[in-house]
């Protein structure tokens, strides 16, 4: 190994990529017998790299996350986006290009990986989509405060329970600062946070420096589970309307007097 490094160094071809191991895919993890720990790490690295690649490639098309499903026959990659038509491209050309790139990068066999595009139902409750929207507004030269209020209004008008936006960096002055905007109701801890809070972070390369954006959206409860989480909040209290009370009157018999002991009868007058 040492002689190989020396040979590469002397030939001026020493690069970081030379020592990178071949990428490990979920498909390979299923075929090769490896420990559970290594398998989960490999799956996590594959997902992180794929997510980063799609995030940069489909930023303008409202990219909102990816889901990897590994089956014995093939690996399915489902791309969630607000504008699926742009993701698919003309006659499905762009999705085929992305499939070929993923296949070559991770060494998948022919026809063993397939990419699908899924449309986001409610883009107002998708933090990633709103983060990208805010990013492009700032790049377009819109004032930070105005851009944030526009995004928050759109989110709240479309049925979200709460919204928080944090912008940090050099806005106008040379000194960096952070601005926090909040509206509505937001939870920050516990199990419900995993279901109700959608969070996204983006970096905007402005002329004066890098600006960070963080968007938090709390979705509202949906019994069908389409526009929001199906699970109800544990501290949610439902107050029902009181039932109409019907007063039942018990009839009193005429022959009975007070207390059921019979009425007072006057003594009969003696006959004279």
Coordinates of C-alpha atoms in Angstrom, one line a residue:
X1 CA 0.0 0.0 0.0
X2 CA 2.9 2.4 0.9
X3 CA 4.6 1.9 -2.5
X4 CA 1.3 2.6 -4.2
X5 CA 0.9 5.9 -2.3
X6 CA 4.5 6.8 -3.2
X7 CA 3.9 6.0 -6.8
X8 CA 0.7 8.1 -7.0
X9 CA 2.3 11.0 -5.1
X10 CA 5.3 11.1 -7.4
X11 CA 3.1 11.0 -10.5
X12 CA 1.0 14.0 -9.3
X13 CA -2.2 12.1 -9.4
X14 CA -2.8 11.8 -5.6
X15 CA -6.5 12.8 -5.0
X16 CA -8.9 12.2 -2.1
X17 CA -11.1 10.1 -4.4
X18 CA -8.3 7.6 -5.0
X19 CA -8.7 6.3 -1.4
X20 CA -12.5 6.4 -1.3
X21 CA -14.1 2.9 -0.9
X22 CA -16.7 1.9 -3.5
X23 CA -20.2 3.0 -2.5
X24 CA -22.2 0.6 -0.5
X25 CA -25.9 0.3 -1.4
X26 CA -28.9 -1.2 0.4
X27 CA -29.0 -3.8 -2.4
X28 CA -25.4 -4.9 -1.7
X29 CA -26.2 -5.0 2.1
X30 CA -28.9 -7.5 1.4
X31 CA -26.7 -9.7 -0.8
X32 CA -23.5 -9.6 1.3
X33 CA -23.7 -11.0 4.8
X34 CA -22.7 -8.0 7.0
X35 CA -23.5 -7.1 10.6
X36 CA -26.7 -5.3 11.4
X37 CA -24.8 -2.2 12.6
X38 CA -22.9 -1.9 9.4
X39 CA -26.1 -2.4 7.3
X40 CA -27.9 0.5 9.1
X41 CA -24.9 2.8 8.7
X42 CA -24.6 1.9 5.0
X43 CA -28.4 2.6 4.5
X44 CA -28.0 5.9 6.3
X45 CA -25.0 7.0 4.2
X46 CA -26.8 6.0 1.0
X47 CA -29.9 8.0 2.0
X48 CA -27.9 11.0 3.1
X49 CA -25.9 11.2 -0.2
X50 CA -28.9 10.6 -2.4
X51 CA -30.9 13.2 -0.5
X52 CA -28.1 15.8 -0.9
X53 CA -27.8 15.1 -4.6
X54 CA -31.5 15.4 -5.3
X55 CA -31.7 18.5 -3.1
X56 CA -29.2 20.3 -5.2
X57 CA -30.5 19.0 -8.6
X58 CA -34.2 19.5 -8.0
X59 CA -34.1 22.7 -5.8
X60 CA -36.1 24.7 -8.4
X61 CA -38.7 22.0 -8.8
X62 CA -39.9 22.1 -5.2
X63 CA -38.0 19.0 -3.9
X64 CA -39.6 17.9 -0.7
X65 CA -37.8 14.7 0.3
X66 CA -37.1 11.1 -0.8
X67 CA -38.1 7.6 0.3
X68 CA -36.1 4.5 -0.5
X69 CA -37.9 1.1 -0.7
X70 CA -35.8 -2.0 -1.0
X71 CA -37.6 -5.1 -2.4
X72 CA -36.1 -8.4 -3.4
X73 CA -36.6 -7.6 -7.1
X74 CA -35.6 -3.9 -7.3
X75 CA -34.9 -0.8 -5.3
X76 CA -37.6 1.9 -5.6
X77 CA -36.7 5.6 -5.0
X78 CA -39.7 7.8 -4.6
X79 CA -39.0 11.6 -5.0
X80 CA -41.5 13.9 -3.4
X81 CA -41.9 17.3 -5.1
X82 CA -44.4 20.1 -5.6
X83 CA -43.9 20.3 -9.3
X84 CA -43.7 16.7 -10.6
X85 CA -44.0 17.6 -14.3
X86 CA -40.6 19.3 -14.1
X87 CA -39.1 16.4 -12.2
X88 CA -40.3 13.9 -14.9
X89 CA -39.2 16.2 -17.8
X90 CA -40.3 16.0 -21.4
X91 CA -41.6 12.5 -22.1
X92 CA -39.9 11.3 -18.9
X93 CA -36.4 12.2 -20.1
X94 CA -35.2 13.9 -16.9
X95 CA -36.3 11.0 -14.6
X96 CA -34.5 8.6 -16.9
X97 CA -31.3 10.7 -16.7
X98 CA -31.5 10.7 -12.9
X99 CA -32.1 6.9 -12.8
X100 CA -29.0 6.4 -15.0
X101 CA -26.9 8.6 -12.7
X102 CA -28.0 6.8 -9.5
X103 CA -27.4 3.4 -11.2
X104 CA -23.9 4.3 -12.3
X105 CA -22.9 6.0 -9.1
X106 CA -23.9 3.1 -6.8
X107 CA -23.2 0.2 -9.1
X108 CA -26.7 -1.1 -9.3
X109 CA -27.3 -3.8 -11.9
X110 CA -29.3 -3.0 -15.0
X111 CA -33.1 -2.4 -14.4
X112 CA -32.7 -3.0 -10.6
X113 CA -33.3 0.6 -9.6
X114 CA -36.3 2.8 -10.5
X115 CA -37.2 6.4 -9.7
X116 CA -40.7 7.7 -9.2
X117 CA -42.1 11.2 -8.7
X118 CA -44.8 11.8 -6.1
X119 CA -46.7 15.1 -5.8
X120 CA -46.9 16.8 -2.5
X121 CA -50.6 17.3 -1.6
X122 CA -50.3 20.4 0.6
X123 CA -47.2 22.3 -0.2
X124 CA -48.0 24.9 2.4
X125 CA -47.4 22.4 5.2
X126 CA -44.1 21.2 3.6
X127 CA -41.1 23.0 5.3
X128 CA -38.7 22.1 2.5
X129 CA -40.8 23.6 -0.2
X130 CA -41.3 26.8 1.8
X131 CA -37.6 27.0 2.7
X132 CA -36.7 26.8 -1.0
X133 CA -39.4 29.4 -1.9
X134 CA -37.9 31.8 0.7
X135 CA -34.4 31.1 -0.6
X136 CA -35.3 32.1 -4.1
X137 CA -37.2 35.2 -2.9
X138 CA -34.0 36.4 -1.1
X139 CA -31.8 35.6 -4.1
X140 CA -34.2 37.7 -6.2
X141 CA -33.5 40.7 -4.0
X142 CA -36.7 40.9 -1.9
X143 CA -36.3 42.3 1.6
X144 CA -35.9 39.6 4.3
X145 CA -38.8 40.8 6.4
X146 CA -41.2 41.1 3.5
X147 CA -40.2 37.6 2.1
X148 CA -40.7 36.0 5.5
X149 CA -44.2 37.5 6.1
X150 CA -45.3 36.4 2.6
X151 CA -44.3 32.8 3.4
X152 CA -45.8 32.8 6.8
X153 CA -49.1 34.2 5.6
X154 CA -49.3 31.5 2.9
X155 CA -48.6 28.8 5.4
X156 CA -51.1 30.0 8.0
X157 CA -53.9 30.6 5.4
X158 CA -53.6 27.0 4.2
X159 CA -54.6 25.4 7.5
X160 CA -51.3 25.1 9.5
X161 CA -51.4 25.4 13.3
X162 CA -48.2 27.4 13.6
X163 CA -45.1 28.5 11.8
X164 CA -41.7 29.8 12.8
X165 CA -39.0 31.2 10.5
X166 CA -35.4 32.1 11.6
X167 CA -33.1 34.0 9.3
X168 CA -29.5 34.5 10.5
X169 CA -26.5 36.3 8.8
X170 CA -25.6 39.6 7.4
X171 CA -28.9 41.2 6.3
X172 CA -28.1 44.9 5.7
X173 CA -25.3 45.9 8.1
X174 CA -21.9 44.4 8.3
X175 CA -22.7 42.9 11.7
X176 CA -24.5 39.5 11.5
X177 CA -27.8 39.0 13.4
X178 CA -30.6 36.6 13.7
X179 CA -34.3 37.4 13.2
X180 CA -37.0 35.1 14.5
X181 CA -40.6 35.2 13.3
X182 CA -43.4 33.2 15.0
X183 CA -47.1 32.8 14.4
X184 CA -49.7 30.4 15.8
X185 CA -49.1 27.4 18.1
X186 CA -45.9 25.3 18.0
X187 CA -44.8 22.4 20.2
X188 CA -41.1 21.7 20.6
X189 CA -40.7 18.5 22.6
X190 CA -42.1 14.9 23.0
X191 CA -43.4 12.2 20.7
X192 CA -46.0 14.5 19.0
X193 CA -43.2 16.7 17.7
X194 CA -42.1 13.8 15.4
X195 CA -45.5 13.7 13.8
X196 CA -46.6 17.3 13.8
X197 CA -43.5 19.4 13.2
X198 CA -41.9 19.6 9.8
X199 CA -38.5 21.3 9.8
X200 CA -36.0 22.4 7.1
X201 CA -32.8 24.3 6.9
X202 CA -31.2 26.0 3.8
X203 CA -28.2 28.2 3.1
X204 CA -28.4 31.2 0.8
X205 CA -25.1 32.4 -0.8
X206 CA -25.8 36.2 -0.9
X207 CA -23.3 38.8 -2.1
X208 CA -22.6 40.0 1.5
X209 CA -22.1 36.5 2.8
X210 CA -23.9 33.3 3.7
X211 CA -27.4 33.5 5.2
X212 CA -29.1 30.6 7.0
X213 CA -32.8 29.9 6.9
X214 CA -34.8 27.6 9.2
X215 CA -38.5 26.9 8.7
X216 CA -40.7 25.1 11.2
X217 CA -44.3 24.3 10.4
X218 CA -46.8 22.6 12.8
X219 CA -49.4 20.8 10.8
X220 CA -53.0 20.5 12.0
X221 CA -54.7 17.2 12.8
X222 CA -56.4 15.3 10.0
X223 CA -58.5 12.2 10.8
X224 CA -57.8 10.8 7.2
X225 CA -54.1 11.5 7.5
X226 CA -53.8 13.2 4.1
X227 CA -53.3 16.9 5.0
X228 CA -51.8 16.3 8.4
X229 CA -51.0 13.6 11.0
X230 CA -53.7 11.1 11.9
X231 CA -52.6 10.9 15.5
X232 CA -54.3 13.3 17.8
X233 CA -52.4 15.5 20.3
X234 CA -52.3 13.8 23.7
X235 CA -53.3 17.0 25.6
X236 CA -56.2 17.7 23.2
X237 CA -59.5 18.3 25.1
X238 CA -62.8 18.0 23.2
X239 CA -65.7 19.9 24.9
X240 CA -69.0 18.4 23.9
X241 CA -72.2 20.4 23.8
X242 CA -74.5 19.6 26.8
X243 CA -77.4 17.4 26.2
X244 CA -80.9 18.9 26.4
X245 CA -82.4 17.9 29.8
X246 CA -86.0 16.8 29.6
X247 CA -87.8 17.3 32.9
X248 CA -90.0 14.3 33.8
X249 CA -93.1 15.3 35.8
X250 CA -94.6 12.5 37.9
X251 CA -98.5 12.7 38.1
X252 CA -99.9 12.9 41.6
X253 CA -103.1 10.8 42.2
X254 CA -106.1 12.9 43.1
X255 CA -107.2 10.7 46.1
X256 CA -103.8 11.1 47.8
X257 CA -103.1 14.2 49.8
X258 CA -99.8 15.6 51.1
X259 CA -97.1 12.9 51.6
X260 CA -99.4 10.1 50.5
X261 CA -101.3 10.0 53.8
X262 CA -104.7 11.1 52.6
X263 CA -106.3 14.5 53.0
X264 CA -107.8 16.0 56.2
X265 CA -111.5 15.3 56.3
X266 CA -113.8 17.5 58.5
X267 CA -115.9 15.6 61.0
X268 CA -119.5 15.1 59.9
X269 CA -122.1 17.2 61.7
X270 CA -124.4 15.3 64.1
X271 CA -128.0 15.0 63.1
X272 CA -130.4 16.9 65.2

